[in-house]
Amino acid sequence: MTPRQNRQRDRGIPEATVARLPVYLRALTGLQEREVATVSSEELAAAAGVNSAKLRKDLSHLGSYGTRGVGYEVEYLVYQISRELGLTQDWVVAIIGVGNLGRALAGYGGFASRGFRVAGLLDADEAIVGQEISGKTVAHIDRLEEMIAEHGVSIAVIATPAGAAQGVCDRVVASGVTSVLNFAPVVLSVPEGVDVRKVDLSIELQILAFHEQRKAGGPGDYEPVAGGGEDPPGPAQYVEAVEA
Amino acid sequence: MTPRQNRQRDRGIPEATVARLPVYLRALTGLQEREVATVSSEELAAAAGVNSAKLRKDLSHLGSYGTRGVGYEVEYLVYQISRELGLTQDWVVAIIGVGNLGRALAGYGGFASRGFRVAGLLDADEAIVGQEISGKTVAHIDRLEEMIAEHGVSIAVIATPAGAAQGVCDRVVASGVTSVLNFAPVVLSVPEGVDVRKVDLSIELQILAFHEQRKAGGPGDYEPVAGGGEDPPGPAQYVEAVEA
DNA sequence: AACTGTGAAAACGTTCACAGCG
DNA sequence: CGCTGTGAACGTTTTCACAGTT
């Protein structure tokens, strides 16, 4: 019973901040393409959909990379965030389960564009094995361990049906993978030291439904949320309005 | 922002709790299928990947639906959570963008199984319009407003390329939709009163990469998660540990 | 006796407001 | 001056620990 003695080292970046760094990075690369050289916290925050105080606090966890009176140098900040996120090295990914979703993932440009390299696609269905998807030939799931070892896979993306997910997870973990991105609608059990992140469609929809239900009375009729009008139209991340 | 004018009603369930209710619901329906009649907070928490104190606190926001000394009646709790989430009514969904991802979404069983009905699929690409996907014919994006009005769409799922997302979003919002699930890798701007939730693959991968990087090579700066190993191996939601 | 429901405490996250620097 | 970086205030979420109920 001693979790209270958790004295976190200063090197530790808050989890909430880590989750936003990729958003900042995307906003920054957008600026980079438009050849913007420097950006203020206010501008970058607007592009990322957060407020500027939060942005500055987040960046302050990485170090002092801004210039007072001026702002942040885009190029430099891109590099610093990339380095912090571990994107200056390549990560090898395996996608397991090549149904509709796995196919979508295989073709997703965002993978390759940052340092994520898809080493292979695997499926249990004989009808799918051997097909070529986005330039990769689908291998049989039996070759999972072999592929992980051979290509040095460090991130497994599980896009199998729910029933198969835990078994696949156990196998990738046994092969030494310690990072799993799970699309199957199940709670995966993993040993300590393994990170699991979950993406769950139906959960997102249910959360929306909850808020939708709370809005003005019936369908087709909604309140233009008058009143204070204090908020600027900016932050889009999660705008919530409560009915009158 | 206007923090001072934010007098929250007691009816308000904390956002963190709302986000977990769907997970509990899924665990409960699993129990229901196995014909379990009652469940303790400890058992249900394990199935949902959280600890029991959190589960009890969460459920306490909905009301007193348990029985001391016994636990929760599965059927009853399923109903109460469903009602709270607004799943006792049907929600009409439109999927905009029928690429690989849109196709995956269209075929996703989790939609129909809860009360989400896909009213239509829309795309701008003439080559895709007219195709039949999961029993629905893809309509042209021009008919977006018509479809929203006709079918009473209340949730829009945006699965378009990044460049098209904001435009589509503006159109659905103009048509009265106040809930948007966004898969495009952009920050959407919406007026107050509109809820946007974002699902972003590449962000999830980058977060994993961050933690992965900290495992192997870190500058020897970690705490060996001391303590008497109080934590059961249970909670899988986001297990993080740094180890040798 | 077993288990829920909940105040109180601790941890975590956000926002404010301004000192300090370019 | 303008803007960053940050201590301090505030708000939210988690955890603890036990009173209360069946």
XYZ file of C-alpha atoms in Angstrom, chain B residues 3-154:
152
model
C -14.735 29.923 -16.080
C -16.584 31.999 -13.584
C -19.944 31.744 -15.283
C -19.710 27.998 -15.324
C -22.184 26.990 -12.697
C -22.313 23.297 -13.154
C -25.531 21.542 -12.394
C -25.403 18.656 -10.020
C -26.929 16.579 -12.770
C -23.610 16.858 -14.507
C -21.657 13.637 -14.718
C -17.894 14.222 -14.861
C -16.491 13.913 -18.347
C -13.944 11.340 -17.231
C -16.788 9.192 -15.964
C -18.813 9.549 -19.153
C -15.823 8.327 -21.135
C -15.705 5.138 -19.080
C -19.382 4.296 -19.086
C -19.196 2.675 -22.539
C -16.396 0.458 -21.282
C -18.458 -0.672 -18.327
C -21.376 -1.248 -20.620
C -19.348 -3.500 -22.848
C -18.040 -5.479 -19.890
C -21.589 -5.832 -18.609
C -23.002 -7.082 -21.889
C -20.197 -9.629 -21.895
C -21.353 -10.823 -18.488
C -24.930 -10.815 -19.689
C -24.020 -13.183 -22.513
C -22.449 -15.506 -20.011
C -25.676 -15.226 -18.015
C -24.090 -13.733 -14.942
C -26.848 -12.144 -12.884
C -24.951 -10.015 -10.387
C -21.453 -8.652 -10.208
C -19.355 -6.936 -7.537
C -17.512 -3.704 -8.135
C -14.272 -5.641 -7.872
C -15.221 -8.089 -10.618
C -16.695 -5.527 -12.958
C -13.725 -3.243 -12.467
C -11.347 -6.044 -13.402
C -13.329 -6.765 -16.554
C -13.253 -3.107 -17.506
C -9.589 -2.594 -16.695
C -10.002 -0.049 -13.898
C -9.821 -0.259 -10.126
C -12.877 -0.821 -8.030
C -12.869 2.505 -6.208
C -13.032 4.335 -9.484
C -15.796 2.134 -10.730
C -17.891 2.679 -7.622
C -17.357 6.413 -7.715
C -18.312 6.496 -11.381
C -21.484 4.520 -10.837
C -22.385 6.627 -7.837
C -22.818 9.565 -10.202
C -25.677 7.779 -11.900
C -27.458 6.906 -8.685
C -27.520 4.101 -6.146
C -27.968 1.129 -8.373
C -26.090 -1.441 -6.320
C -26.995 -3.500 -3.284
C -24.653 -3.376 -0.309
C -23.298 -6.719 0.628
C -24.237 -8.091 -2.790
C -23.169 -6.075 -5.811
C -24.860 -4.844 -8.948
C -27.598 -6.574 -10.876
C -26.156 -6.887 -14.374
C -29.363 -6.418 -16.337
C -30.465 -3.424 -14.335
C -27.089 -1.712 -14.585
C -26.967 -2.294 -18.338
C -30.269 -0.533 -18.625
C -29.303 2.383 -16.413
C -26.017 3.022 -18.186
C -27.666 2.681 -21.581
C -30.266 5.184 -20.623
C -27.702 7.601 -19.246
C -25.674 7.392 -22.437
C -28.730 7.935 -24.557
C -28.622 4.492 -26.128
C -32.254 3.709 -25.514
C -33.005 5.813 -28.539
C -31.610 5.435 -32.023
C -29.037 7.804 -33.448
C -28.776 8.384 -37.134
C -25.259 8.603 -38.500
C -23.883 9.730 -41.839
C -20.417 8.664 -42.962
C -18.701 11.164 -45.194
C -15.708 9.939 -47.128
C -15.752 6.364 -48.358
C -12.098 5.546 -48.710
C -10.554 2.596 -46.942
C -11.424 4.002 -43.579
C -14.985 4.982 -44.441
C -15.497 1.473 -45.784
C -14.185 -0.015 -42.573
C -16.536 2.168 -40.604
C -19.496 1.289 -42.792
C -18.905 -2.380 -42.130
C -18.209 -2.034 -38.440
C -20.609 -4.174 -36.462
C -20.367 -2.037 -33.360
C -22.406 0.639 -35.079
C -25.576 -1.251 -35.588
C -25.314 -3.336 -32.444
C -25.819 -0.287 -30.237
C -28.387 2.191 -31.404
C -26.406 3.722 -34.233
C -28.000 3.546 -37.649
C -25.981 4.485 -40.687
C -28.318 6.552 -42.834
C -25.905 6.982 -45.654
C -22.450 7.020 -47.141
C -21.262 10.032 -49.098
C -18.242 10.726 -51.225
C -17.041 13.298 -53.731
C -15.318 10.789 -56.002
C -17.487 9.888 -58.995
C -15.769 6.521 -59.208
C -17.024 5.625 -55.751
C -20.488 7.153 -55.927
C -23.000 4.478 -56.799
C -20.959 1.601 -55.388
C -22.653 -0.584 -52.872
C -20.795 -0.880 -49.555
C -22.151 -3.001 -46.733
C -25.607 -2.846 -48.245
C -25.651 0.917 -48.718
C -25.250 2.771 -51.968
C -22.733 5.596 -51.852
C -24.352 8.943 -52.614
C -22.695 12.032 -53.992
C -21.541 14.600 -51.477
C -23.810 17.152 -53.157
C -26.710 15.424 -51.524
C -25.305 15.903 -48.035
C -27.767 18.517 -46.823
C -30.671 16.653 -48.352
C -29.658 13.443 -46.634
C -29.172 15.071 -43.250
C -32.605 16.651 -43.393
C -34.376 13.625 -44.793
C -32.987 11.028 -42.421
C -32.642 13.247 -39.388
C -28.913 12.682 -39.110
C -27.597 13.806 -35.746
